Tab-separated table of C-alpha atoms in Angstrom:
chain	number	residue	atom	x	y	z
A	584	MET	CA	5.025	-22.694	-3.142
A	585	LYS	CA	3.596	-19.800	-5.141
A	586	ASN	CA	0.046	-18.571	-5.649
A	587	LEU	CA	-1.754	-19.086	-8.968
A	588	TYR	CA	-4.761	-17.171	-10.265
A	589	PRO	CA	-7.154	-17.913	-13.134
A	590	THR	CA	-7.152	-14.155	-13.816
A	591	THR	CA	-5.497	-11.135	-12.248
A	592	ALA	CA	-8.105	-8.594	-13.413
A	593	ASN	CA	-9.683	-8.418	-9.967
A	594	LEU	CA	-6.261	-8.101	-8.346
A	595	ASP	CA	-5.560	-5.084	-10.568
A	596	LYS	CA	-8.878	-3.490	-9.601
A	597	ARG	CA	-8.237	-4.170	-5.913
A	598	ALA	CA	-4.736	-2.656	-6.111
A	599	ILE	CA	-6.072	0.466	-7.835
A	600	SER	CA	-8.846	0.919	-5.296
A	601	LYS	CA	-7.036	-0.053	-2.094
A	602	TYR	CA	-3.673	1.600	-2.717
A	603	ASN	CA	-4.809	4.693	-4.660
A	604	LEU	CA	-3.079	3.600	-7.858
A	605	THR	CA	-4.142	4.026	-11.469
A	606	SER	CA	-4.286	1.688	-14.471
A	607	GLU	CA	-1.682	3.875	-16.174
A	608	LEU	CA	0.693	3.541	-13.218
A	609	LEU	CA	0.310	-0.248	-13.213
A	610	MET	CA	1.059	-0.210	-16.943
A	611	GLU	CA	4.186	1.889	-16.503
A	612	ASN	CA	5.451	-0.593	-13.935
A	613	ALA	CA	4.587	-3.506	-16.234
A	614	ALA	CA	6.681	-1.897	-18.988
A	615	SER	CA	9.524	-1.328	-16.542
A	616	ALA	CA	9.419	-5.008	-15.593
A	617	LEU	CA	9.638	-5.929	-19.285
A	618	ALA	CA	12.531	-3.526	-19.751
A	619	ALA	CA	14.393	-5.073	-16.823
A	620	LEU	CA	13.948	-8.514	-18.358
A	621	ILE	CA	15.253	-7.263	-21.726
A	622	GLU	CA	18.311	-5.793	-19.990
A	623	ARG	CA	18.989	-9.167	-18.366
A	624	ILE	CA	18.793	-11.304	-21.488
A	625	THR	CA	20.492	-9.179	-24.160
A	626	HIS	CA	23.098	-6.476	-24.664
A	627	LYS	CA	22.699	-2.753	-25.372
A	628	MET	CA	21.897	-1.754	-28.953
A	629	SER	CA	20.336	-5.129	-29.702
A	630	VAL	CA	17.502	-5.073	-32.214
A	631	ILE	CA	14.234	-5.282	-30.252
A	632	CYS	CA	11.063	-5.840	-32.264
A	633	ILE	CA	7.841	-5.237	-30.311
A	634	VAL	CA	4.608	-6.567	-31.857
A	635	CYS	CA	1.668	-4.550	-30.542
A	636	GLY	CA	-2.018	-5.328	-30.541
A	637	SER	CA	-4.912	-2.922	-30.054
A	638	GLY	CA	-5.619	-3.393	-26.334
A	639	ASP	CA	-3.798	-2.884	-23.065
A	640	ASN	CA	-1.279	-5.643	-23.880
A	641	GLY	CA	-0.328	-3.589	-26.932
A	642	ALA	CA	-0.146	-0.531	-24.702
A	643	ASP	CA	2.445	-2.345	-22.557
A	644	GLY	CA	4.462	-2.809	-25.751
A	645	TYR	CA	4.323	0.839	-26.747
A	646	ALA	CA	5.373	1.863	-23.209
A	647	LEU	CA	8.240	-0.632	-23.364
A	648	ALA	CA	9.382	0.818	-26.678
A	649	ARG	CA	9.539	4.298	-25.171
A	650	LYS	CA	11.605	3.025	-22.213
A	651	LEU	CA	14.094	1.116	-24.413
A	652	HIS	CA	14.444	3.661	-27.226
A	653	LYS	CA	18.020	4.894	-27.845
A	654	ALA	CA	19.565	2.310	-25.505
A	655	TYR	CA	18.428	-0.362	-27.978
A	656	ARG	CA	17.455	-0.411	-31.655
A	657	VAL	CA	13.713	-0.583	-31.073
A	658	GLN	CA	11.143	-1.420	-33.742
A	659	ILE	CA	7.368	-1.452	-33.398
A	660	TYR	CA	5.204	-3.649	-35.569
A	661	VAL	CA	1.561	-2.531	-35.374
A	662	ALA	CA	-0.510	-5.698	-35.702
A	663	LYS	CA	-3.758	-3.859	-34.969
A	664	GLU	CA	-4.384	-0.165	-34.668
A	665	PRO	CA	-4.746	1.059	-31.047
A	666	ARG	CA	-8.289	0.810	-29.737
A	667	SER	CA	-8.214	1.033	-25.916
A	668	GLU	CA	-7.634	4.464	-24.399
A	669	LEU	CA	-4.343	3.476	-22.801
A	670	CYS	CA	-3.137	1.857	-26.009
A	671	LYS	CA	-3.844	5.092	-27.926
A	672	LEU	CA	-2.048	7.136	-25.251
A	673	GLN	CA	1.033	4.928	-25.119
A	674	SER	CA	1.184	4.751	-28.948
A	675	GLU	CA	1.216	8.549	-29.128
A	676	ARG	CA	3.982	8.737	-26.537
A	677	ALA	CA	6.128	6.200	-28.407
A	678	GLU	CA	5.618	8.156	-31.646
A	679	LEU	CA	6.624	11.410	-29.957
A	680	CYS	CA	9.831	9.707	-28.875
A	681	GLY	CA	10.568	8.808	-32.467
A	682	VAL	CA	10.415	5.024	-32.138
A	683	GLU	CA	10.726	3.311	-35.520
A	684	HIS	CA	7.636	1.602	-36.997
A	685	ILE	CA	8.150	-1.313	-39.393
A	686	LYS	CA	5.857	-2.965	-41.933
A	687	LYS	CA	7.574	-6.354	-41.996
A	688	ILE	CA	9.103	-8.503	-39.274
A	689	SER	CA	12.716	-9.386	-40.001
A	690	PRO	CA	15.254	-11.377	-37.964
A	691	CYS	CA	16.008	-9.598	-34.697
A	692	ASP	CA	17.784	-10.164	-31.391
A	693	VAL	CA	14.616	-10.049	-29.299
A	694	ILE	CA	10.969	-10.141	-30.321
A	695	VAL	CA	8.369	-9.116	-27.752
A	696	ASP	CA	4.818	-10.447	-28.036
A	697	CYS	CA	2.378	-7.731	-26.953
A	698	LEU	CA	-0.343	-8.899	-29.287
A	699	PHE	CA	-3.145	-10.292	-27.098
A	700	GLY	CA	-2.000	-11.200	-23.568
A	701	SER	CA	-4.479	-12.575	-21.061
A	702	GLY	CA	-7.425	-11.032	-22.915
A	703	PHE	CA	-7.313	-13.556	-25.735
A	704	SER	CA	-10.211	-15.923	-26.333
A	705	GLY	CA	-11.819	-17.422	-29.374
A	706	THR	CA	-10.084	-18.321	-32.630
A	707	LEU	CA	-7.104	-16.796	-34.385
A	708	ASN	CA	-7.750	-15.745	-37.938
A	709	THR	CA	-5.342	-16.707	-40.701
A	710	GLU	CA	-3.643	-13.304	-40.617
A	711	PHE	CA	-2.694	-13.651	-36.937
A	712	GLU	CA	-1.673	-17.297	-37.320
A	713	THR	CA	0.753	-16.229	-40.042
A	714	LEU	CA	2.003	-13.313	-37.923
A	715	ILE	CA	2.683	-15.553	-34.905
A	716	LEU	CA	4.584	-18.018	-37.074
A	717	GLN	CA	6.697	-15.128	-38.379
A	718	MET	CA	7.366	-13.972	-34.830
A	719	ASN	CA	8.488	-17.467	-33.842
A	720	LYS	CA	10.765	-17.673	-36.879
A	721	ASN	CA	12.436	-14.253	-36.638
A	722	GLY	CA	13.092	-13.728	-32.929
A	723	ARG	CA	16.409	-15.121	-31.701
A	724	ILE	CA	15.062	-14.593	-28.168
A	725	ARG	CA	11.288	-14.496	-27.743
A	726	VAL	CA	9.533	-12.739	-24.849
A	727	ALA	CA	5.798	-12.916	-24.142
A	728	CYS	CA	4.023	-10.124	-22.291
A	729	ASP	CA	1.695	-11.725	-19.731
A	730	ILE	CA	0.585	-14.797	-21.746
A	731	PRO	CA	1.924	-16.005	-25.115
A	732	SER	CA	-0.463	-15.084	-27.936
A	733	GLY	CA	-2.573	-18.005	-29.092
A	734	LEU	CA	-2.776	-19.423	-25.554
A	735	ASP	CA	-6.202	-18.617	-24.158
A	736	GLY	CA	-7.212	-17.878	-20.563
A	737	SER	CA	-7.826	-21.583	-19.903
A	738	GLY	CA	-4.388	-22.543	-21.193
A	739	ASN	CA	-5.543	-24.054	-24.498
A	740	ILE	CA	-4.057	-23.624	-27.968
A	741	GLU	CA	-6.410	-24.061	-30.888
A	742	THR	CA	-3.975	-23.745	-33.782
A	743	VAL	CA	-0.663	-21.950	-33.152
A	744	ALA	CA	0.893	-20.001	-30.290
A	745	PHE	CA	3.849	-17.726	-29.729
A	746	CYS	CA	6.703	-19.907	-28.479
A	747	ALA	CA	8.370	-17.815	-25.787
A	748	HIS	CA	11.761	-18.295	-24.210
A	749	TYR	CA	10.543	-16.018	-21.411
A	750	THR	CA	7.026	-15.131	-20.266
A	751	LEU	CA	6.589	-12.134	-18.016
A	752	SER	CA	3.351	-12.729	-16.094
A	753	MET	CA	2.050	-9.393	-14.897
A	754	GLY	CA	1.390	-9.032	-11.173
A	755	ALA	CA	1.105	-12.739	-10.320
A	756	LEU	CA	1.260	-16.203	-11.848
A	757	LYS	CA	-1.702	-17.390	-13.925
A	758	THR	CA	-3.108	-20.903	-14.099
A	759	ALA	CA	-3.196	-20.744	-17.917
A	760	LEU	CA	0.596	-20.823	-17.922
A	761	TYR	CA	0.549	-24.266	-16.293
A	762	SER	CA	-1.804	-26.159	-18.538
A	763	ASP	CA	-0.353	-29.109	-20.423
A	764	SER	CA	-0.638	-27.180	-23.702
A	765	ALA	CA	1.296	-24.229	-22.276
A	766	LYS	CA	4.334	-26.282	-21.273
A	767	ASP	CA	5.991	-26.041	-24.687
A	768	VAL	CA	5.329	-22.323	-25.256
A	769	ILE	CA	5.913	-20.412	-22.007
A	770	GLY	CA	9.660	-20.858	-21.517
A	771	GLU	CA	10.960	-19.404	-18.258
A	772	VAL	CA	8.168	-17.656	-16.348
A	773	VAL	CA	8.976	-14.421	-14.500
A	774	VAL	CA	6.524	-12.317	-12.503
A	775	GLY	CA	6.492	-8.601	-13.181
A	776	ASP	CA	5.691	-6.472	-10.159
A	777	LEU	CA	3.266	-3.631	-10.854
A	778	GLY	CA	4.445	-1.074	-8.367
A	779	ILE	CA	3.496	-2.857	-5.161
A	780	SER	CA	4.928	-5.956	-3.533
A	781	ARG	CA	3.520	-9.400	-4.270
A	782	GLY	CA	2.447	-9.579	-0.642
A	783	LEU	CA	0.199	-6.545	-1.092
A	784	TYR	CA	-1.002	-7.402	-4.575
A	785	GLU	CA	-1.928	-11.043	-4.040
A	786	VAL	CA	-4.894	-12.386	-2.057
A	787	HIS	CA	-6.030	-15.841	-0.936
A	788	THR	CA	-6.357	-18.385	-3.747
A	789	PRO	CA	-7.146	-22.109	-3.910
A	790	PHE	CA	-4.447	-22.635	-6.582
A	791	PHE	CA	-0.748	-23.172	-5.886
A	792	LEU	CA	2.415	-23.883	-7.835
A	793	LEU	CA	4.789	-26.369	-6.194
A	794	GLU	CA	8.526	-25.625	-6.296
A	795	ARG	CA	11.591	-27.805	-5.801
A	796	GLU	CA	12.103	-26.138	-2.409
A	797	ASP	CA	8.777	-27.636	-1.290
A	798	LEU	CA	10.127	-31.189	-1.433
A	799	VAL	CA	10.393	-32.814	1.988
A	800	LEU	CA	12.412	-36.023	1.911
A	801	PRO	CA	11.628	-38.624	4.589
A	802	LYS	CA	15.073	-38.385	6.131
A	803	ARG	CA	15.633	-40.309	9.336
A	804	THR	CA	16.573	-38.127	12.274
A	805	SER	CA	16.854	-40.779	14.972
A	806	GLN	CA	19.465	-43.525	14.949
A	807	ASN	CA	17.633	-45.546	17.588
A	808	CYS	CA	15.029	-47.091	15.283
A	809	HIS	CA	14.060	-50.279	13.447
A	810	LYS	CA	12.377	-51.174	10.163
A	811	GLY	CA	8.930	-51.434	11.693
A	812	LYS	CA	8.983	-47.752	12.518
A	813	PHE	CA	8.863	-46.859	8.827
A	814	GLY	CA	5.752	-48.779	7.876
A	815	HIS	CA	4.865	-51.832	5.855
A	816	LEU	CA	3.817	-51.198	2.262
A	817	VAL	CA	1.911	-53.888	0.343
A	818	VAL	CA	1.752	-53.730	-3.456
A	819	VAL	CA	-0.893	-55.829	-5.210
A	820	ALA	CA	0.250	-57.659	-8.376
A	821	GLY	CA	-2.104	-58.437	-11.241
A	822	GLU	CA	-1.713	-59.394	-14.869
A	823	LYS	CA	1.401	-57.277	-15.453
A	824	GLN	CA	3.614	-58.255	-12.583
A	825	GLY	CA	6.480	-55.913	-13.485
A	826	ALA	CA	4.299	-52.907	-12.670
A	827	ALA	CA	3.846	-54.105	-9.089
A	828	LEU	CA	7.536	-54.814	-8.750
A	829	LEU	CA	8.479	-51.289	-9.885
A	830	ALA	CA	6.039	-49.802	-7.368
A	831	ALA	CA	7.438	-52.012	-4.611
A	832	LEU	CA	11.047	-51.085	-5.395
A	833	SER	CA	10.288	-47.360	-5.474
A	834	GLY	CA	8.378	-47.581	-2.182
A	835	LEU	CA	11.401	-49.250	-0.596
A	836	ARG	CA	13.769	-46.733	-2.165
A	837	ILE	CA	11.890	-43.752	-0.705
A	838	GLY	CA	12.119	-45.186	2.792
A	839	ALA	CA	9.326	-47.673	3.585
A	840	GLY	CA	10.672	-50.036	6.243
A	841	LEU	CA	9.070	-53.175	4.796
A	842	VAL	CA	7.638	-53.844	1.350
A	843	SER	CA	5.650	-56.885	0.305
A	844	ILE	CA	4.033	-57.983	-2.946
A	845	MET	CA	0.723	-59.861	-2.895
A	846	SER	CA	-1.182	-61.342	-5.803
A	847	ALA	CA	-4.723	-60.155	-6.426
A	848	GLN	CA	-5.929	-63.711	-5.709
A	849	SER	CA	-4.167	-63.751	-2.321
A	850	VAL	CA	-5.712	-60.432	-1.351
A	851	LEU	CA	-9.160	-61.739	-2.244
A	852	GLU	CA	-8.745	-64.953	-0.302
A	853	SER	CA	-7.132	-63.454	2.801
A	854	SER	CA	-9.664	-60.617	3.046
A	855	THR	CA	-12.746	-62.840	2.680
A	856	LEU	CA	-14.476	-63.420	6.010
A	857	ASP	CA	-16.021	-66.762	6.968
A	858	SER	CA	-19.456	-65.302	6.313
A	859	ASP	CA	-18.321	-64.262	2.832
A	860	LYS	CA	-17.047	-67.553	1.468
A	861	ILE	CA	-16.045	-67.316	-2.175
A	862	ASP	CA	-18.740	-68.668	-4.458
A	863	SER	CA	-16.863	-70.656	-7.060
A	864	SER	CA	-19.721	-70.212	-9.497
A	865	THR	CA	-19.128	-66.451	-9.579
A	866	THR	CA	-15.332	-66.444	-9.629
A	867	LYS	CA	-14.615	-68.333	-12.813
A	868	THR	CA	-12.682	-65.413	-14.270
A	869	PRO	CA	-9.073	-66.571	-13.805
A	870	PHE	CA	-6.526	-64.536	-11.920
A	871	VAL	CA	-3.866	-64.264	-14.524
A	872	CYS	CA	-1.255	-63.410	-11.957
A	873	ASP	CA	0.961	-66.498	-11.515
A	874	ILE	CA	1.775	-66.490	-7.800
A	875	ASP	CA	4.799	-68.746	-8.095
A	876	SER	CA	6.385	-66.747	-10.897
A	877	VAL	CA	5.946	-63.482	-8.995
A	878	LEU	CA	7.461	-65.029	-5.885
A	879	SER	CA	10.442	-66.584	-7.673
A	880	TYR	CA	11.146	-63.465	-9.709
A	881	ALA	CA	10.823	-61.001	-6.841
A	882	LEU	CA	12.889	-63.057	-4.418
A	883	GLY	CA	15.422	-64.235	-6.981
A	884	VAL	CA	16.264	-60.860	-8.492
A	885	PHE	CA	15.189	-58.470	-5.728
A	886	PRO	CA	15.498	-60.317	-2.409
A	887	GLU	CA	14.722	-57.118	-0.492
A	888	ILE	CA	11.072	-57.397	-1.622
A	889	MET	CA	8.965	-59.878	0.354
A	890	TYR	CA	6.098	-61.982	-0.955
A	891	ALA	CA	2.953	-62.279	1.150
A	892	HIS	CA	0.288	-64.996	0.821
A	893	THR	CA	-1.940	-63.241	3.381
A	894	ILE	CA	-2.310	-59.615	4.384
A	895	PRO	CA	0.573	-58.840	6.766
A	896	HIS	CA	-0.676	-57.976	10.243
A	897	ASN	CA	1.509	-54.864	10.369
A	898	ALA	CA	0.706	-53.557	6.889
A	899	ASN	CA	-0.441	-49.933	6.876
A	900	VAL	CA	-0.542	-49.049	3.165
A	901	PHE	CA	-1.811	-50.804	0.038
A	902	VAL	CA	-0.885	-49.785	-3.502
A	903	VAL	CA	-3.405	-51.238	-5.931
A	904	GLY	CA	-4.141	-51.011	-9.650
A	905	MET	CA	-0.991	-50.820	-11.741
A	906	GLY	CA	-0.951	-53.851	-14.026
A	907	LEU	CA	-4.024	-55.237	-12.265
A	908	GLY	CA	-5.963	-56.004	-15.446
A	909	THR	CA	-9.444	-57.450	-14.963
A	910	ASN	CA	-8.786	-58.813	-11.480
A	911	LYS	CA	-11.234	-57.676	-8.831
A	912	ILE	CA	-10.041	-56.432	-5.455
A	913	PRO	CA	-12.372	-56.234	-2.401
A	914	LEU	CA	-11.482	-52.672	-1.516
A	915	HIS	CA	-14.216	-52.458	1.084
A	916	LYS	CA	-12.414	-55.146	3.088
A	917	ILE	CA	-8.836	-53.848	3.066
A	918	TRP	CA	-9.731	-50.143	3.061
A	919	GLN	CA	-11.102	-50.210	6.591
A	920	SER	CA	-7.698	-50.168	8.280
A	921	HIS	CA	-5.181	-49.213	5.572
A	922	TYR	CA	-4.155	-46.214	3.554
A	923	MET	CA	-4.560	-46.765	-0.170
A	924	VAL	CA	-2.969	-45.625	-3.421
A	925	LEU	CA	-5.351	-46.467	-6.278
A	926	ASP	CA	-3.882	-46.381	-9.757
A	927	ALA	CA	-4.619	-47.484	-13.316
A	928	ASP	CA	-6.980	-50.480	-13.754
A	929	ILE	CA	-8.628	-50.245	-10.332
A	930	LEU	CA	-10.003	-46.818	-11.279
A	931	TYR	CA	-12.395	-48.416	-13.755
A	932	GLN	CA	-14.099	-50.454	-11.015
A	933	GLN	CA	-17.369	-49.324	-9.464
A	934	GLU	CA	-16.289	-50.214	-5.931
A	935	VAL	CA	-13.966	-47.205	-5.881
A	936	VAL	CA	-16.988	-44.931	-6.051
A	937	ALA	CA	-18.688	-46.561	-3.071
A	938	ALA	CA	-15.568	-46.160	-0.982
A	939	LEU	CA	-15.140	-42.491	-1.987
A	940	ALA	CA	-18.674	-41.804	-0.771
A	941	ASP	CA	-17.566	-42.661	2.783
A	942	SER	CA	-15.608	-39.615	4.002
A	943	THR	CA	-13.678	-41.640	6.570
A	944	LEU	CA	-12.502	-44.128	3.966
A	945	ALA	CA	-11.918	-41.410	1.356
A	946	SER	CA	-9.606	-39.538	3.723
A	947	ARG	CA	-7.146	-42.437	3.477
A	948	VAL	CA	-6.913	-42.634	-0.300
A	949	VAL	CA	-4.776	-41.150	-3.057
A	950	LEU	CA	-6.092	-41.580	-6.621
A	951	THR	CA	-3.495	-41.357	-9.399
A	952	PRO	CA	-5.223	-41.416	-12.813
A	953	HIS	CA	-3.871	-40.372	-16.181
A	954	PRO	CA	-6.406	-38.433	-18.336
A	955	LYS	CA	-8.130	-41.502	-19.798
A	956	GLU	CA	-8.512	-43.102	-16.378
A	957	PHE	CA	-9.757	-39.816	-14.924
A	958	ALA	CA	-12.386	-39.513	-17.646
A	959	ALA	CA	-13.664	-42.997	-16.757
A	960	LEU	CA	-13.586	-42.301	-13.014
A	961	PHE	CA	-15.357	-38.965	-13.470
A	962	GLY	CA	-18.192	-40.735	-15.263
A	963	LEU	CA	-18.360	-43.590	-12.744
A	964	CYS	CA	-18.751	-41.028	-9.976
A	965	GLY	CA	-21.774	-39.554	-11.701
A	966	LEU	CA	-20.092	-36.218	-12.335
A	967	GLY	CA	-20.768	-36.316	-16.071
A	968	GLU	CA	-19.408	-37.963	-19.183
A	969	VAL	CA	-16.170	-36.368	-20.402
A	970	SER	CA	-13.755	-37.317	-23.152
A	971	VAL	CA	-9.999	-37.443	-22.785
A	972	ALA	CA	-9.795	-34.315	-24.973
A	973	GLU	CA	-12.175	-32.527	-22.601
A	974	VAL	CA	-10.109	-33.595	-19.596
A	975	GLN	CA	-7.023	-32.094	-21.200
A	976	ALA	CA	-8.825	-28.867	-22.148
A	977	GLN	CA	-10.404	-28.436	-18.696
A	978	ARG	CA	-7.889	-30.004	-16.333
A	979	PHE	CA	-8.164	-27.355	-13.618
A	980	ASP	CA	-11.941	-27.113	-13.756
A	981	LEU	CA	-12.565	-30.878	-13.744
A	982	ALA	CA	-10.022	-31.584	-10.997
A	983	LEU	CA	-11.674	-28.883	-8.891
A	984	ARG	CA	-15.136	-30.345	-9.561
A	985	PHE	CA	-13.927	-33.778	-8.479
A	986	SER	CA	-12.428	-32.326	-5.318
A	987	GLU	CA	-15.645	-30.501	-4.520
A	988	ALA	CA	-17.542	-33.794	-4.818
A	989	TYR	CA	-14.961	-35.802	-2.846
A	990	PRO	CA	-13.036	-33.279	-0.743
A	991	GLU	CA	-11.516	-35.818	1.662
A	992	SER	CA	-9.744	-37.843	-1.006
A	993	VAL	CA	-6.548	-36.775	-2.755
A	994	LEU	CA	-6.566	-36.731	-6.545
A	995	LEU	CA	-3.286	-36.694	-8.466
A	996	LEU	CA	-4.078	-36.107	-12.132
A	997	LYS	CA	-1.071	-37.001	-14.253
A	998	GLY	CA	-0.004	-34.993	-17.275
A	999	ALA	CA	2.747	-32.776	-18.590
A	1000	ASN	CA	1.981	-30.734	-15.463
A	1001	THR	CA	0.637	-32.774	-12.547
A	1002	ILE	CA	-2.424	-31.465	-10.692
A	1003	ILE	CA	-3.033	-32.528	-7.077
A	1004	ALA	CA	-6.495	-31.758	-5.706
A	1005	HIS	CA	-7.618	-31.921	-2.072
A	1006	LYS	CA	-10.391	-30.118	-0.184
A	1007	LYS	CA	-11.120	-27.794	-3.128
A	1008	GLN	CA	-7.490	-26.708	-3.442
A	1009	LEU	CA	-5.243	-27.463	-6.407
A	1010	TYR	CA	-1.460	-27.871	-6.375
A	1011	VAL	CA	0.429	-27.879	-9.687
A	1012	ASN	CA	3.773	-29.585	-10.210
A	1013	SER	CA	5.333	-28.253	-13.430
A	1014	LEU	CA	8.767	-29.828	-12.825
A	1015	GLY	CA	8.107	-33.056	-14.715
A	1016	SER	CA	9.541	-33.614	-18.194
A	1017	SER	CA	9.154	-35.754	-21.297
A	1018	ALA	CA	11.737	-38.112	-19.806
A	1019	LEU	CA	8.874	-39.554	-17.753
A	1020	ALA	CA	6.826	-40.403	-20.863
A	1021	LYS	CA	7.769	-44.062	-20.700
A	1022	GLY	CA	6.048	-47.212	-19.500
A	1023	GLY	CA	6.602	-47.806	-15.795
A	1024	SER	CA	7.051	-44.186	-14.710
A	1025	GLY	CA	3.538	-44.093	-13.240
A	1026	ASP	CA	4.170	-47.333	-11.352
A	1027	VAL	CA	7.212	-45.726	-9.740
A	1028	LEU	CA	5.124	-42.698	-8.731
A	1029	ALA	CA	2.460	-44.894	-7.122
A	1030	GLY	CA	5.142	-46.689	-5.121
A	1031	LEU	CA	6.679	-43.410	-4.006
A	1032	ILE	CA	3.342	-42.191	-2.709
A	1033	GLY	CA	2.867	-45.503	-0.904
A	1034	GLY	CA	6.327	-45.228	0.623
A	1035	TYR	CA	5.590	-41.768	1.976
A	1036	LEU	CA	2.245	-42.942	3.375
A	1037	ALA	CA	3.913	-45.918	5.052
A	1038	GLN	CA	6.203	-43.520	6.929
A	1039	GLY	CA	3.334	-41.484	8.346
A	1040	PHE	CA	2.914	-38.657	5.840
A	1041	SER	CA	-0.662	-37.509	5.237
A	1042	PRO	CA	-2.202	-38.435	1.861
A	1043	LEU	CA	-1.857	-34.832	0.616
A	1044	GLU	CA	1.755	-34.481	1.748
A	1045	ALA	CA	2.579	-37.933	0.377
A	1046	ALA	CA	1.153	-37.014	-3.034
A	1047	LYS	CA	2.910	-33.640	-3.197
A	1048	ASN	CA	6.308	-34.914	-2.035
A	1049	ALA	CA	6.225	-38.071	-4.134
A	1050	SER	CA	5.269	-36.045	-7.218
A	1051	LEU	CA	8.175	-33.629	-6.616
A	1052	ALA	CA	10.661	-36.426	-5.929
A	1053	HIS	CA	9.493	-38.242	-9.074
A	1054	ALA	CA	9.923	-35.149	-11.273
A	1055	LEU	CA	13.253	-34.040	-9.802
A	1056	ALA	CA	14.767	-37.543	-9.960
A	1057	ALA	CA	13.927	-37.646	-13.676
A	1058	GLN	CA	15.971	-34.474	-14.217
A	1059	ALA	CA	19.099	-36.341	-13.119
A	1060	GLU	CA	19.142	-38.368	-16.359
A	1061	LYS	CA	21.500	-36.747	-18.872
A	1062	ASN	CA	19.452	-37.601	-21.964
A	1063	ASN	CA	15.697	-37.415	-21.613
A	1064	TYR	CA	15.077	-40.296	-24.012
A	1065	ALA	CA	17.224	-42.643	-21.925
A	1066	LEU	CA	15.375	-42.679	-18.603
A	1067	THR	CA	14.047	-46.063	-17.525
A	1068	PRO	CA	11.924	-46.812	-14.448
A	1069	GLN	CA	14.795	-48.559	-12.716
A	1070	ARG	CA	17.137	-45.647	-13.431
A	1071	LEU	CA	14.428	-43.335	-12.099
A	1072	ILE	CA	14.330	-45.340	-8.884
A	1073	GLU	CA	18.125	-45.119	-8.623
A	1074	HIS	CA	18.047	-41.333	-8.978
A	1075	ILE	CA	15.633	-41.066	-6.006
A	1076	GLY	CA	18.534	-41.803	-3.688
A	1077	ALA	CA	20.521	-38.816	-4.973
A	1078	LEU	CA	17.905	-36.142	-4.247
């Protein structure tokens, strides 16, 4: 797990003050880190075109040109005349070294984007849009210095962005590089040390990047055990019964000892106390889940999945919401003694909000919305009305706001990069791929989280590990268009 930072400006200032460094020294080390990357990805005497802006990102480019000159065929394209003091200084040094300046970008071995970096905000004008498109077209290998140009500090792209094969993030990793918009433009991310170790440079942060090494599989260490030791997961079936079945199968695959499917109607009836008899006049909305068809299908095709007419006495986890439709579930009844994974349709129901308000109940829940569901949930919770577009543009900020309001619950916000929020800390899983953009993938994820919970993992650890297992299993499919939910479940066993 690695630290993430919304900005590293304060880290730079701290390093300069605490370790008696200078901005120029940090810049020299940044240029050296870029040079080391260039040496790794191409051969000597390659044509290296460096596009320089007017600020300190441009200054990094001029310093890089000086360090590469003669060993490579270095060209500088001046996109904006130097304006910052360091940019002027580094430009003069590169000129004294005799580095070639060009007026037009032509095809080259490596193009280095030193145009804006992390200082970019606002809107690109037409001139810079055209320039970035030329950079994308002409660089056989494309390297971004700090942050690809066109990607702002929040990780959003308004029109175009430099599409890097490699991004060298200076000093530490930045949250902007792990927005959904950034996923297609950052390439491989490398951290460039600035003259001091990461341990000295970095400080405490509430943001973290999950890595494949963080995955903990629920492997069984004792042979003297039985199925009851690994929990009993109950998946609630609604209008789309296949969704519940996928969740049940994935929960079993990840290690839950027992897995049952219940219909929404059965949950309602078995959780209703004598003093809360169902009023037939208020329950005329039919439960479209056909109990007999679920039972015959589940037992006929997948005999390892059980069907429950009443809540099993040894159940410890409920997974509710996927394919539920308009069915209502009495969460306040089953939440009292069970862990819960709440997904999809259940997140539009007001009762979720009441349960989240109780910190004891909230501490046993994992919420797994996609952006549209999160926008609805955010509004239901009284945190403000947001659109899906706003959720995507402010994923980190909104997930953090939700976690501040409901710190005990675990939020897993789906997307190109998954965000997991708990107790005002955010964990980002960037290992997912477009292979997962297929109906049923989210149902598998909900079941994986339920399976981890059933085996005694905390809600946070269940969400993190299930998310990692989900993403890594998807990578096992040879062609990303071919992944199906059942194939995804199969790949879980090979992790």
